[in-house]
Structures are given as C-alpha cells and as structure tokens.
XYZ file of C-alpha atoms in Angstrom:
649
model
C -12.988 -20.348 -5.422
C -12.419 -19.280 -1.784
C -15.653 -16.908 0.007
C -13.024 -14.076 0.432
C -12.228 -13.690 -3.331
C -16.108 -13.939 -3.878
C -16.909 -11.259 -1.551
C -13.570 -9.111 -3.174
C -14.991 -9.309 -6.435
C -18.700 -7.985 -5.706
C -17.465 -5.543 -2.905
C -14.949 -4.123 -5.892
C -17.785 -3.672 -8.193
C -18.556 -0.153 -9.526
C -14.497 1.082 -8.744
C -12.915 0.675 -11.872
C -15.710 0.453 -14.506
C -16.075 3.589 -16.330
C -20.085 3.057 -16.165
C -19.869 1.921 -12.481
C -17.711 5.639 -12.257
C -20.129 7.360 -14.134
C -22.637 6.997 -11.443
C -20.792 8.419 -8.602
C -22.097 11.779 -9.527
C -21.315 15.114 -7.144
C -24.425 14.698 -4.500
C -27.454 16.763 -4.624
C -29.135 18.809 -2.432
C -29.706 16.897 0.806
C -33.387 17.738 0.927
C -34.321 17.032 -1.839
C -37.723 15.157 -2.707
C -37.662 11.513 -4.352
C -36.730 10.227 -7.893
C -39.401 11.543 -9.226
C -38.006 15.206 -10.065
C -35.170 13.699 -11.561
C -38.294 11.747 -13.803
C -39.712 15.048 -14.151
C -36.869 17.265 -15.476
C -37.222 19.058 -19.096
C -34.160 18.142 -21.000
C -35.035 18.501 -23.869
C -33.199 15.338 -25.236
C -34.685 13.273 -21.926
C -35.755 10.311 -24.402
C -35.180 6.886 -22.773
C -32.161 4.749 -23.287
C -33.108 2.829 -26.227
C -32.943 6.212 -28.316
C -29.268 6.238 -26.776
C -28.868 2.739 -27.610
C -29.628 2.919 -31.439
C -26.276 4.765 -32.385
C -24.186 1.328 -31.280
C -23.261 -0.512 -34.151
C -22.722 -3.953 -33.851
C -19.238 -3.825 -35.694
C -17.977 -2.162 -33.099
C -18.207 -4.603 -30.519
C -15.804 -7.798 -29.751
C -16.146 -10.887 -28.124
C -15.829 -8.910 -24.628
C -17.516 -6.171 -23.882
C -18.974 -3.728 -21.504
C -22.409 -2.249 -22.608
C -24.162 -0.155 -20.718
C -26.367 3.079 -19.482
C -26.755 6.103 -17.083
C -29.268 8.250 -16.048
C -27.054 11.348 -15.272
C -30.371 13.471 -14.343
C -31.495 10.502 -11.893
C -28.468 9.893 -10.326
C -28.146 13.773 -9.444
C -30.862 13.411 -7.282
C -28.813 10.881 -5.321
C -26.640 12.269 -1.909
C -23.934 9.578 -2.510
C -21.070 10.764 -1.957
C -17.760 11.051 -5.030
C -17.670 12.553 -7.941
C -17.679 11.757 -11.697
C -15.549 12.294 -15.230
C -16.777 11.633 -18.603
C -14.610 8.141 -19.375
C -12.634 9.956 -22.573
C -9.749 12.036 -21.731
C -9.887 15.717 -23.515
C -13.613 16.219 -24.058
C -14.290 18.348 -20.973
C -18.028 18.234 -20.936
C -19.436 18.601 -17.404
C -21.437 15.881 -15.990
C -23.450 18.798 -14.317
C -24.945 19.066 -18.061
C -25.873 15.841 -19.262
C -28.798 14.031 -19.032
C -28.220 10.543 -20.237
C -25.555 8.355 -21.986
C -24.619 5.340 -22.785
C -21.321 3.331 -23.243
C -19.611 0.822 -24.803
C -15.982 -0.271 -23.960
C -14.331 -3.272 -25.085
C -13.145 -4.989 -21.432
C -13.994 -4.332 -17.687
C -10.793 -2.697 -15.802
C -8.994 -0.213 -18.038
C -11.163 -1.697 -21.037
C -10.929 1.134 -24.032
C -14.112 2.919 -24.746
C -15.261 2.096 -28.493
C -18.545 3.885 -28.611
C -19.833 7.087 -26.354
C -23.763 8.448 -26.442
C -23.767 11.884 -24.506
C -27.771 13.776 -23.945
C -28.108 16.903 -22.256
C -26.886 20.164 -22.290
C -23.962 18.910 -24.193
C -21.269 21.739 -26.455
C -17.382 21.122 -27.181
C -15.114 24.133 -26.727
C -13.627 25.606 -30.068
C -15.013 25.497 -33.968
C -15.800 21.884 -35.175
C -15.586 20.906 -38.854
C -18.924 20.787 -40.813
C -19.021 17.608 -42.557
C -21.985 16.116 -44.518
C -22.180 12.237 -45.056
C -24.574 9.903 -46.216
C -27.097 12.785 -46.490
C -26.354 13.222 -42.475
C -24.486 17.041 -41.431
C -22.863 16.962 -38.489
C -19.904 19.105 -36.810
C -17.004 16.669 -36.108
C -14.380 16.992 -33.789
C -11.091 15.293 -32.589
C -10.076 14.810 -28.918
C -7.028 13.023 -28.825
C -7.659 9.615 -30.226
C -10.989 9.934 -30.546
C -13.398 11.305 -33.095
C -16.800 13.271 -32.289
C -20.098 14.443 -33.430
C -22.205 16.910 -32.491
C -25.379 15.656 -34.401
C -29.030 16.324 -33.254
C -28.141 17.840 -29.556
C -25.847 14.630 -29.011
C -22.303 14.061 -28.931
C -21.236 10.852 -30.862
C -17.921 10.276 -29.419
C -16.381 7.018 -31.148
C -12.595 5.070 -31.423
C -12.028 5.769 -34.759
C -13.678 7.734 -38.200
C -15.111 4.194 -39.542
C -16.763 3.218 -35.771
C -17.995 6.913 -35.733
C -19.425 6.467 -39.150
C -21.084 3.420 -38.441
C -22.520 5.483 -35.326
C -24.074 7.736 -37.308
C -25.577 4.659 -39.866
C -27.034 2.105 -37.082
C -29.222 5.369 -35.888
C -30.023 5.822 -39.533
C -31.487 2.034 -40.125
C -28.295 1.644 -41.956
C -26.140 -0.511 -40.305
C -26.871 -3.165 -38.320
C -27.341 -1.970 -34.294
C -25.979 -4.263 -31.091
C -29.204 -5.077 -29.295
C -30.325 -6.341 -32.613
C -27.502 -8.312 -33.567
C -26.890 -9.961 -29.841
C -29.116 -11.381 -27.719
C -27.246 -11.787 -24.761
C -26.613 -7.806 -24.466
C -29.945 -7.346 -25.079
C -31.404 -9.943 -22.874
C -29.063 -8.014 -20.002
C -30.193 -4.877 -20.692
C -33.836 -5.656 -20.524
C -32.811 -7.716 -17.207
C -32.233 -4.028 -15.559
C -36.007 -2.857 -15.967
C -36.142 0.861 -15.046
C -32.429 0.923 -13.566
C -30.415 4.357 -13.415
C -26.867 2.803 -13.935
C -26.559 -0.217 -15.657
C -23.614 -2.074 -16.957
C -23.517 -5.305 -19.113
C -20.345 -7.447 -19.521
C -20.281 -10.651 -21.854
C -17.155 -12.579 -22.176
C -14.571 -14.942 -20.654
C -12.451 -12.291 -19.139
C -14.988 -9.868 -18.152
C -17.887 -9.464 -15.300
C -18.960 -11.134 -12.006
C -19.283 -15.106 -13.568
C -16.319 -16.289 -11.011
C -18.954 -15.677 -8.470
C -20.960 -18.747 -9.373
C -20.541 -22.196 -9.974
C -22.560 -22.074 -13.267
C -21.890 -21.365 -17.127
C -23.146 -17.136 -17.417
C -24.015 -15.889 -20.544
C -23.728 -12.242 -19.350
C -23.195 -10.990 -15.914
C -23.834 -6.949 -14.932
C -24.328 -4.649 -12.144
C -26.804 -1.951 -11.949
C -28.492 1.017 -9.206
C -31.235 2.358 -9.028
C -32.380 6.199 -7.247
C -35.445 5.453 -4.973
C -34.970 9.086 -3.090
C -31.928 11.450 -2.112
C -30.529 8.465 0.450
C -31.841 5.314 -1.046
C -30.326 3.320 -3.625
C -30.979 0.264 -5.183
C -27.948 -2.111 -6.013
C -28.346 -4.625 -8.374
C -26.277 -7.906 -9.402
C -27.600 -9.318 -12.789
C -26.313 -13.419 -13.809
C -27.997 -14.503 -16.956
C -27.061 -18.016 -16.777
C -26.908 -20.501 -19.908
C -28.756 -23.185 -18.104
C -31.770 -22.302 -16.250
C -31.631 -25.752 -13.687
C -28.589 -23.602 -12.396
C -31.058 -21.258 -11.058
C -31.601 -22.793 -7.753
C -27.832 -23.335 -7.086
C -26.846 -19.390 -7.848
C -29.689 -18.323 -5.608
C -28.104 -20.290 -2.467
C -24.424 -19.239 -3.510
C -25.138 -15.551 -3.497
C -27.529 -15.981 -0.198
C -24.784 -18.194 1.478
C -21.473 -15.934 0.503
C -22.506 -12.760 2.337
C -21.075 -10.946 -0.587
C -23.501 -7.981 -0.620
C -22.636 -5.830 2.598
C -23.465 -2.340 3.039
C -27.204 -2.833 2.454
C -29.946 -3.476 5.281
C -32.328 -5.218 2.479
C -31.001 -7.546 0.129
C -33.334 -10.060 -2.172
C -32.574 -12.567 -4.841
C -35.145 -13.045 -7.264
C -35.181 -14.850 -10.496
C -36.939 -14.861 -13.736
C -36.122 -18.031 -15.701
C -32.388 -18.094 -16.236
C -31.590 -14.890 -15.213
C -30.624 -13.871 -11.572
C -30.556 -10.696 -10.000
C -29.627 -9.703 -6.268
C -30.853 -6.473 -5.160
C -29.941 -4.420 -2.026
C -30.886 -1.232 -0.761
C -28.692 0.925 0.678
C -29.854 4.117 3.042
C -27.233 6.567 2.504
C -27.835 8.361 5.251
C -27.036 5.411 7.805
C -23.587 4.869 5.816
C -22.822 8.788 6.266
C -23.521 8.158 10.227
C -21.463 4.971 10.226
C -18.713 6.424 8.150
C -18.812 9.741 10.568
C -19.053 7.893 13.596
C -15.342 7.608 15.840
C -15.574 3.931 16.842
C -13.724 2.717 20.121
C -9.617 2.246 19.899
C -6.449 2.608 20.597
C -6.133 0.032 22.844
C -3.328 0.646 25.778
C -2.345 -1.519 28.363
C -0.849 -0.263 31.405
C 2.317 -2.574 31.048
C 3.729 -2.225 35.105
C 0.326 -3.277 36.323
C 0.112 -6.663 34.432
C 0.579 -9.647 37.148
C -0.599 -13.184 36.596
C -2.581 -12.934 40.097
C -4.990 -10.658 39.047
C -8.094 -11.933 37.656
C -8.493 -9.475 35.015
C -6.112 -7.198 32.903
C -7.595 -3.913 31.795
C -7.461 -2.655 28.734
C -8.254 1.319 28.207
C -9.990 2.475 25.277
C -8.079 6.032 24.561
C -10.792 7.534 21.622
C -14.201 6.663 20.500
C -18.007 8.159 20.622
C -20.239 5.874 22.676
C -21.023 2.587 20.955
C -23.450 0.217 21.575
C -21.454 -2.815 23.497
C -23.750 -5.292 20.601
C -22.054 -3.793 17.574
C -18.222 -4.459 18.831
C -16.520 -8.163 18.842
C -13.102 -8.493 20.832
C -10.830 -10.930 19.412
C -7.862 -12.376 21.577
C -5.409 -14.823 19.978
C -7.698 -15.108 16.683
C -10.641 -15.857 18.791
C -13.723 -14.179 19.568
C -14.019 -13.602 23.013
C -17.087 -13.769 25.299
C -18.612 -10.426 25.160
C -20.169 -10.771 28.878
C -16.211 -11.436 30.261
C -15.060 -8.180 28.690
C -17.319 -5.753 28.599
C -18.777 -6.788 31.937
C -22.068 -4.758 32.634
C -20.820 -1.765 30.285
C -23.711 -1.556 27.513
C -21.518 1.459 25.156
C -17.946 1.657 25.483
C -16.484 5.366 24.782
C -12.835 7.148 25.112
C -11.976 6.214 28.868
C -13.567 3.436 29.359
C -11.847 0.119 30.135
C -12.573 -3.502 28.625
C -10.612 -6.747 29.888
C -9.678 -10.293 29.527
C -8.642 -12.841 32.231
C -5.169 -12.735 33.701
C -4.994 -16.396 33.019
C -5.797 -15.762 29.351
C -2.682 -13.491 28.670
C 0.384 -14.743 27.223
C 3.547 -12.822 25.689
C 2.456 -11.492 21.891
C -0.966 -11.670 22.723
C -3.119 -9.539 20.002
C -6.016 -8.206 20.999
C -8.535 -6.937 18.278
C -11.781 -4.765 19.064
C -13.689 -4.376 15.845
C -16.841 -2.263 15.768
C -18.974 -3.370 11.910
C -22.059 -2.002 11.215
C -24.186 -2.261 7.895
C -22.071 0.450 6.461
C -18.825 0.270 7.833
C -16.174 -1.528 10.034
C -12.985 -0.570 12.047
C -11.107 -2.393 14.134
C -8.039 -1.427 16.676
C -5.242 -3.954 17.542
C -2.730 -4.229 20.553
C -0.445 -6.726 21.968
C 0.344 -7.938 25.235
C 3.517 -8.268 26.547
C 5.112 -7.582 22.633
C 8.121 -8.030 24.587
C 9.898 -9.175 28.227
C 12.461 -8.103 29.870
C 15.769 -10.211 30.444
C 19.130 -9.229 31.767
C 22.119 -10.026 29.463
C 25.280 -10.795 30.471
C 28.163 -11.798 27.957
C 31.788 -13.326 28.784
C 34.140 -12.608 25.621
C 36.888 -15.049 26.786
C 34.356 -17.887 26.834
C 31.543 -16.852 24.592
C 29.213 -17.286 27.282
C 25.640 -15.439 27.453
C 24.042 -15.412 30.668
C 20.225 -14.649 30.712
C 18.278 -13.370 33.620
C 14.378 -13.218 33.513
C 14.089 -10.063 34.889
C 10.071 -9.065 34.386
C 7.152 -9.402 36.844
C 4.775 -11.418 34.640
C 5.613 -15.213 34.843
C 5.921 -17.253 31.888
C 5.374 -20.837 30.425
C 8.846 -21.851 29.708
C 8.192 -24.596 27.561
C 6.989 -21.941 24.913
C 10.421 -20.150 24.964
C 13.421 -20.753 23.046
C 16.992 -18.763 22.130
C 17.393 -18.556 18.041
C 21.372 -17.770 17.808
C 22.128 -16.435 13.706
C 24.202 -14.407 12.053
C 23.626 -11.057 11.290
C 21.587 -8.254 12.842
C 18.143 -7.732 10.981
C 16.144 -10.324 12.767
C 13.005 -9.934 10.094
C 14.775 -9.254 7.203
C 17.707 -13.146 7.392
C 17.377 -14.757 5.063
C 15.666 -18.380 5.104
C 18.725 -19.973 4.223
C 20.851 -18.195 7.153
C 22.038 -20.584 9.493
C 20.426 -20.779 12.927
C 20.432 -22.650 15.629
C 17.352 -22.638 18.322
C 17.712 -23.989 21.902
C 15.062 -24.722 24.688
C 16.366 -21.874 28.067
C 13.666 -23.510 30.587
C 11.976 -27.101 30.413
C 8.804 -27.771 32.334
C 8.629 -24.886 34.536
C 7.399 -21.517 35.015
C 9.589 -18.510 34.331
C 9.357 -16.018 36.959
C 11.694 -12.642 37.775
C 15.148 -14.005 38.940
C 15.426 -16.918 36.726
C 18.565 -17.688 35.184
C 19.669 -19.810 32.024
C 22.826 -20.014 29.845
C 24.164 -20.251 25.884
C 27.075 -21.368 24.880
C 29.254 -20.918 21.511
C 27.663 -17.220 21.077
C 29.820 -15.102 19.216
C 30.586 -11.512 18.919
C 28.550 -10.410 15.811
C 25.725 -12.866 15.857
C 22.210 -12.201 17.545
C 20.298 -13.866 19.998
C 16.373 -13.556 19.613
C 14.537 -15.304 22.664
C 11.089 -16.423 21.439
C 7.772 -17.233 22.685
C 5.162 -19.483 21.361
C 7.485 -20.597 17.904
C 10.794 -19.446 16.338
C 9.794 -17.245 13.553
C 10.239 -12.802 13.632
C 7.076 -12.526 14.789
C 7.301 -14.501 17.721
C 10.510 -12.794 19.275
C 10.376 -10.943 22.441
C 13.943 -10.164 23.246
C 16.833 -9.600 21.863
C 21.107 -9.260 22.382
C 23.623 -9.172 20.217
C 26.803 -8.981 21.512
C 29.489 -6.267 20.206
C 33.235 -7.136 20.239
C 35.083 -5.405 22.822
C 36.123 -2.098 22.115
C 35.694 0.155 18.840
C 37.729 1.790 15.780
C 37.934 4.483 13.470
C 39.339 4.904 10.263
C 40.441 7.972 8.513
C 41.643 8.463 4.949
C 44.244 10.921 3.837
C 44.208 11.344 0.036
C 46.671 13.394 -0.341
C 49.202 10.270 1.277
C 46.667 7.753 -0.234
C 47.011 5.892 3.814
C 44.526 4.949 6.283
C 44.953 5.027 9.691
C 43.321 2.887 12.343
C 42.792 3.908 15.862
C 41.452 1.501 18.902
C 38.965 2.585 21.322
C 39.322 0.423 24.141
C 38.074 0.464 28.049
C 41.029 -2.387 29.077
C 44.053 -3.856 27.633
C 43.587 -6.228 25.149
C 45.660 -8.889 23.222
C 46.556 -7.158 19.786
C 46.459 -10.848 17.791
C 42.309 -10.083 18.140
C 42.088 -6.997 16.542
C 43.184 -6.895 12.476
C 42.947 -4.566 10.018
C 41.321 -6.198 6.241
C 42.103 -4.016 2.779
C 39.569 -5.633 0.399
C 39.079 -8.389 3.145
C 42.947 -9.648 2.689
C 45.027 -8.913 6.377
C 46.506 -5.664 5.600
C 50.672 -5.622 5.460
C 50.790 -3.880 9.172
C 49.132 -5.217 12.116
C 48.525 -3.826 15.980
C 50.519 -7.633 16.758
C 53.276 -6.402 14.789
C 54.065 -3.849 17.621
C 53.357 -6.417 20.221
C 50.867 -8.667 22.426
C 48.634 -6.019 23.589
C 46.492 -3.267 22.634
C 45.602 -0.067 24.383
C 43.073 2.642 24.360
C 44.251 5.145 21.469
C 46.332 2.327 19.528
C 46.352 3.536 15.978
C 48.696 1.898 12.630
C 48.671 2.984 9.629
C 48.369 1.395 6.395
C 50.573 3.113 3.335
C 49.305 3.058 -0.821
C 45.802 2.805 -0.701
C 43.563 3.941 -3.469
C 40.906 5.468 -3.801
C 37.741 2.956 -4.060
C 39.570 0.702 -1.735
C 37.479 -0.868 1.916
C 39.554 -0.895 4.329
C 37.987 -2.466 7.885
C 39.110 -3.088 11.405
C 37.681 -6.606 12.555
C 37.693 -8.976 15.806
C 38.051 -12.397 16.643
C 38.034 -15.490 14.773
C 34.543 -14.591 12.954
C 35.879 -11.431 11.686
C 33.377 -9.353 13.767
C 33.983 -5.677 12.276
C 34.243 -3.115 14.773
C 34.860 -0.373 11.651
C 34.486 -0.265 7.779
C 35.209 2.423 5.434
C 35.218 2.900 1.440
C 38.480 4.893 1.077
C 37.592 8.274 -1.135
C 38.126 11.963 -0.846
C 36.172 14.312 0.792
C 34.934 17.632 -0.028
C 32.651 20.123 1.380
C 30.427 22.168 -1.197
C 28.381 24.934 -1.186
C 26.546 26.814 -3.714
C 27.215 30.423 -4.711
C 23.547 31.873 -6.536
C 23.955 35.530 -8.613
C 23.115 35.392 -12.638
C 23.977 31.871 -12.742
C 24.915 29.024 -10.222
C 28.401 28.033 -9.132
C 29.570 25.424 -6.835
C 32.062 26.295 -4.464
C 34.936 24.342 -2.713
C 34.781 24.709 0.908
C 36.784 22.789 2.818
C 38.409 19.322 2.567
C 40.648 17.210 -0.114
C 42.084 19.046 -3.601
C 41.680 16.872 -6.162
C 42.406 16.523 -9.898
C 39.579 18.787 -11.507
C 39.730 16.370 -14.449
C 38.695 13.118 -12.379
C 35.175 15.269 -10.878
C 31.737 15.702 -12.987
C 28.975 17.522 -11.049
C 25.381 16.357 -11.371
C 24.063 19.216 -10.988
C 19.663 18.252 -10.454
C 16.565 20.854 -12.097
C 13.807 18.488 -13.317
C 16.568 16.481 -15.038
C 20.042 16.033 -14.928
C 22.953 18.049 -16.513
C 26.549 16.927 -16.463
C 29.533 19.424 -15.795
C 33.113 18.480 -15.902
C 34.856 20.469 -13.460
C 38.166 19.815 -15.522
C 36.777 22.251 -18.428
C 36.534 24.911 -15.627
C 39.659 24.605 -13.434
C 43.060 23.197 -14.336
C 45.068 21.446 -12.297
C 43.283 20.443 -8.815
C 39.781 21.690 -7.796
C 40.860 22.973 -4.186
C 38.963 25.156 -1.023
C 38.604 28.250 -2.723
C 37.912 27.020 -6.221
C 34.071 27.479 -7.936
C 32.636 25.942 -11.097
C 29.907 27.681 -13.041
C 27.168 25.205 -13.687
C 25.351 26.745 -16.583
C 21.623 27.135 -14.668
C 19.966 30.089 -12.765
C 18.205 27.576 -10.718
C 18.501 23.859 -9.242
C 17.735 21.861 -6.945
C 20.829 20.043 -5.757
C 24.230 19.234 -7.040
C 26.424 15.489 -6.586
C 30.214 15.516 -7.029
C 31.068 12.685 -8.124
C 34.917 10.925 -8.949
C 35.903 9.074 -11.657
C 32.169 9.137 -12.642
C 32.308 6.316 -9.503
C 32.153 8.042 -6.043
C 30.022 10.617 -4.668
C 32.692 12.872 -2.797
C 30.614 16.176 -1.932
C 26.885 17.263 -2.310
C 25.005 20.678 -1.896
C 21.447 21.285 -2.343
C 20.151 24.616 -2.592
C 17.724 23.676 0.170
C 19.973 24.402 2.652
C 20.596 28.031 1.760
C-alpha cells in the first residue's frame, strides 16, 4: 500500500462513523475548567459503560461490526468544534440530554445500526405502548424501522422486535451478552482504558488493518477530554501475532499518518498497539483562523531574462513566520534563503522571488504555509502563455509565426501540434495530430519567425512548450475560412436560404451548401465562378428536422449550420389559471405542438385539443395550473420551437 492511502485512511477517521460522529458534540463554554466536571455531573443514570454494554446481545452481531461507546457528558466539556445527531433517523432526542450511550452497527461507512443504548435525560415525543414481557414492563415505540424502549430511564433502540427483545434479555442474565461471547470486542474495548469515544471494528471489510503490514484481530479509534482544548486521539491495532509488535510500531512512526497533533506516542501492551496524540484545540482554532500568504501575481510586462530575480507579490495574508512557508517551483522545493531573502514574515504586499534564469514558460509556482493544524497553499504560473503573431495564406495553406514577446525562450522545448477540431483539452486521444519542431538549437527571442505548411481552414494549431500534451500549450490559432454565412428557414415555403458574408471576391466552387451533409441541388457555382459579399441561393422542399450547412474548401470547413424548424415566440398570460400565448413568429399545425409546461413535475398539454387548425400570433392555450415555473413547446414531440418561463415576467 502506497504512504498517501495510509495517511487517507487515518486522516478520514472519525467522518463517517456514526460513533466517530457522535463525538463531535456542539462545543462548550470556552472557559470552562477540565474533565473533571464533566466526571462530576449528577445524571442520574451516569453509571459507566459496562452498565451500557450489558443490553448487547451477542445474536445481534455479525462477522463485521462496529462496537463502541460515548461519553456525551465528557465530550460536552470539549470546545471542538461540529455538531452531533443521534445515528437513527426519527428519534429526535437531543444530544444536549444524554449522558452516555453506546452502539452497535453492523459495518464502518453507512454500516446499519443493530443495537442503540441511550443514558441521560432521555423522553420520546407522543404516547408509547405499555408492553410487559418476560416479567420486564417497558413503553415501546416505533421510529421508522426501528423499535424502542423506554425501560429504567434508558432508551433501547434496536433493528427489529426479536434484537430488541434480546436487548432487554442479555441485561436480564438471559441471553447471552457480546463482551462475553467475543473476545476480540472485548479485548478492544478494555484496550481504550478510561476513553470518552471509543469505537471497535472487527472484520475483513471494516477498520484501520490496511494500515499495517500485519494480521489485526480488531482495529479502533478512540478520544479522550483532558480539558476544554485538549484531546486525546487514539489508534487501537490488536494484532493476532504479538512478534508483529515491533514492525507496527515503526510503520505508524515512519508513515506520518497522525497530523494535527503536537504529541503523538506509540505504546504497546503485548499484541495490542495504540498511537495516541494530543491535540490543543485552541492552536487548530488559530491555525484554522489565521489568513496565510497568497494569491500569487506576477507583474507579466516586467519579466526579462536579464534580470536576476522575478518578483512575485503576495496580494493577501496576516504576517507569517518565513519558517512555516515552503515555495515550490517546477515540483521542487526551493531554497528558502533565495526567495524570501532577509524577509523573516511575509504578509499582503510583500514580494518573494526566484531567479530569472530559473523561469521557463508554464512555470508553477506553489507557496504552501502547514502548521500542526492546518495547511494552505496558493499556486501561479509563469508565462501560462506567449505571445506570437499569426499570419495565414488561404491560397497556400501557409501559417506564418512571429515570436512576438519580450521573454526569450529555449526553442528546442517548443513544438506546433496541428489537429482537427477546436477543443484543445477535450480531442480525443485517437484524433489525428501531427507535431513539428518551429526552432532547433537556438534561442527564441521577439522578432523570430518560423513557418507550417499543409494547415487547413478548420484545424488548430497549439504551439507547446516543454511536451505536446493540453497542459503544456501556450498559444494557439486556428484559422477560419474566409468569409461567413447565414441561414434562415421559412416554414411556411419549407426553403432555406443562404447568404455570403464576404470582405473580397471569391471563387464560388469553394463555398457549398450540404442538406444532411449531401451537396444540396443549387449551388453559388451554378450562377458562376465567383462569389460576392451578400450572395444568397436558396434551397426549395426542406423539412422540418432537416441540417442544412454552408461549408468551405476541400475539408468541408463549415462557415454556418442550422437544424431547420419553426420558430415561435411565447409568452405567458397569468389570471385564474395560466395560458401561453403566441407572440410572434411561424403558425403551425396546433395538432403537431405539446407544451411541457414545468411545476415540480411535468404536465403535458396538446395544443391541438385547444386550437384547431394552426396555433398562430394571437392564439393562447390554457395550461390547466395557477402556477409554474416554465413552459417548452415542443413539435412532433421532437423539437423545441418556443419557451417561456415565468421568470421573466
């Protein structure tokens, strides 16, 4: 297993395990005095865990679980920051109230709870039913699909009327309880000691056992309250074979998996390992609070390869201390004496910098700022592009290149990727390209001059620096065919017509119209060898549905497309129900439109039920609602041909 997926799994610990959430209780007062007044609170059902503990049957756990504890009172006491939520939907008891409970779930992430233990101040809303088993009276409830009792200040909340009965039994001394039945959950519970939070996970697909190169029997994670900004963290690996001992301990010293703490020990005690951090609160709330240094701007006009720096301006940031920030350039860590000079905080306004000689086009520059507690880090590039002049011959499909910035360049590292298409990032890998050196051992500077050959109208040139992939490109051209067209579509004729916009005469053979991508029956070369500005044809029976373009050249570059359907303008008419109204634009056949008219939810209305003939300006159609949101006209249940959305009223 890689370090980084060792470090994701511990750092992810506590986010998605309902015990882990049950800890993140609401923060209490911030001067509060240490763990001992949440020790010292009177609930009157304040009896350790292993009371808890007793209602767990062992029949209701499976080969994975999640067992587990929390000290609600404890954790109050605590000024960590989020908030809490009993882990069953629909019981809507306050954490506020409760005093201890325990848990058991049968997987990790999104694992469903089996058995719930609630002490404290603990009531369900509404009249339970009083029901009397085994000698044992208890109100019971439902919530959703789960069944609870309230039984001796406690709700028993449980997956099902035979786990809840066998709740109720294992406290009794009649059924057999967990910690009884399985050693390994109770040899990680005892692992905890005094812990506030502790969770206990045994099985293949559950817990922290990826961690380490050793068989686990259980794995777990657990925190303590030493005082309102001091916790302790725990990671618990009780491993099958004790001579394994010695390898875990270096693993989880080596990894640097723990983070956020400033004291972290690994102790053992035979086979079982535990890692234990403390964490000052009240440093993470600084670190989280603080503004670190970034936004990183460069003054682009003022870069030139004869200076011996290029400054770099820090736009927002509280002083830091120039020790807790690393600068990165190209990947690398750079030498904290070059750019921070003599600085010892950097702050909004100040300046950092890296050698002239150092800077190349696409050049990222990271300034990260990690504490303890937190990290941040701002990016920027250098020179994310260059400027070139382009100029493109049509008649010979020549592009002319002109280095036109002040910042000189390695040519070797730039090349000219020539593809079809326009979206550079998105081509496809299988898209044809072709990549060709512009300079050869020498150094770009402004006024240098290169060629490409074979570059057609539609496809784009990308010049790149440092390797031929998006990320590396730094300009770009992609020349147009000359000219431009419009199309426009009269329904009522069912023609289109084409019309040329054009600075000079051209020959008409380049210009064609397509109908579904076949040459169309009339052509501008029909009428004769060349085309003008304002040249229109027009193309007769065309239905609706049909795309009709205008292309150029021998590569079919399109100067103009268009799907060939009618067009309407709509607007909405509100009084004790909503209509739609015909504005302006094409009549058509009432009985080829259906409005989707929007609310939460579509309904369908067939605009032939509520006009005959054509729907034309003028016309309205009752929709049936008081209220919507927007309406889509759409034709032969095929074409959207007019919208209207009571937003714009």
């Amino acid at each position: 297993m890689q370090d980084s997926s060792r470090r994701q799994v511990l750092r992810s610990i506590g986010t998605a395990l309902s015990i882990g959430a049950l800890a993140s209780v609401p923060a209490a007062a911030g001067d509060a005095p240490g763990r001992s007044t949440a020790l010292d609170r009177t609930w009157r059902d304040a009896d350790e865990f292993g009371e808890l503990f007793e209602y767990v049957p062992a029949s209701a756990a499976g080969d994975e679980l999640v067992f587990g504890a929390i000290d609600y009172a404890a954790m109050r006491e605590s000024s960590r920051e989020g908030a809490t939520t009993v882990p069953v939907a629909g019981l809507d008891v306050s954490t506020d109230s409760l005093s201890k409970g325990a848990l058991l779930q049968d997987g990790q992430f999104g694992g469903d709870v089996r058995v719930l233990v609630l002490t404290g101040d603990v009531s369900l809303d509404g009249d339970g039913e009083t029901v009397e088993t085994d000698g044992r009276e208890y109100e019971r409830y439902e919530r959703g699909e789960f069944v609870v009792a309230d039984v001796d200040d406690r709700l028993v909340v449980a997956s099902s009327t035979d786990v809840l009965a066998d709740a109720l039994a294992a406290k009794a001394g009649e059924r057999e309880r967990l910690l009884a039945a399985n050693d390994v959950v109770a040899d990680g519970i005892e692992a905890f000691g005094d812990a506030d939070t502790r969770a206990v996970m045994v099985g293949d697909e559950v817990g922290y056992a990826e961690v380490v190169d050793a068989d686990v029997r259980f794995s777990g994670y657990g925190m303590t309250v030493r005082g309102p900004d001091k916790l302790e963290r725990s990671f618990v690996f009780g491993l099958e074979d004790e001579s394994d001992t010695e390898q875990v301990v270096d693993t989880l010293e080596s990894e640097g998996v723990f983070g956020n703490g400033d004291d972290t020990t690994v102790e053992t005690d035979g086979a079982v390992v535990m890692a234990t951090t403390v964490i000052d609160l009240a440093a993470r709330r600084r670190a989280r609070e603080h503004d670190s240094p970034g936004g990183l701007r460069v003054d682009r006009d003022a870069l030139r390869n004869a200076d011996e720096y290029v400054e770099i301006e820090v736009t927002h940031g509280e002083p830091t201390p120039v020790d807790e920030l690393t600068l990165e350039v190209g990947g690398e860590t750079y030498d904290r004496s070059t750019w921070a000079g003599k600085q010892e905080r950097i702050a909004e306004g100040d300046t950092i910098r890296i050698r002239a000689s150092d800077v190349e086009p696409n050049l990222e520059v990271t300034l990260t700022h990690e504490t303890e507690y937190a990290t941040s880090s701002t990016t920027t590039y250098l020179l994310g592009s260059l400027d070139f002049a382009f100029d493109y011959a049509f008649d010979s499909r020549t592009l002319d290149l002109e280095y036109a910035d002040t910042f000189a360049v390695d040519g070797d590292e730039l090349s000219a990727v020539v593809f079809e298409g326009r979206q550079w990032w998105r081509r496809d890998d299988d898209d044809e390209t072709r990549t060709e050196t512009l300079w050869t051992d020498e150094t770009v500077t402004e006024g240098d001059t290169a060629s490409l050959d074979e570059v057609d109208p539609g496809e784009t040139v990308v010049v790149t620096y440092g390797g031929t992939e998006p990320q590396d490109g730094i300009a770009y051209f992609r020349p147009e065919p000359p000219g431009d067209a419009t199309l426009e579509y009269d329904f009522a004729a069912r023609t289109v017509t084409a019309t040329l916009t054009l600075d000079e005469p051209r020959p008409a053979a380049e210009y064609e119209v397509r109908v579904e991508d076949e040459p169309a029956e009339t052509q501008w070369a029909d009428a004769g060898d060349t085309v003008t500005d304002g040249d229109s044809l027009t193309v007769e029976d065309v239905p609706v549905g049909t795309t009709v373009a205008v292309v150029w050249g021998e590569d079919d570059a399109r100067l103009a497309v268009e799907r060939t359907i009618p067009s309407i303008e709509l607007d909405l008419a509100f009084g004790d129900e909503v209509s739609l109204e015909h504005v302006d634009g094409d009549a058509v056949s009432a009985s080829k439109l259906t409005a989707h008219v929007w609310n939460d939810g579509r309904t369908l209305v067939d605009v032939g039920d509520e006009v005959d003939g054509e729907f034309a300006p003028g016309d309205s159609v009752p929709l049936g609602v008081e209220t919507l949101q927007h309406v889509s006209l759409m034709y032969d249940d095929e074409y959207y041909v007019g919208f209207a959305s009571a937003r714009d009223r």
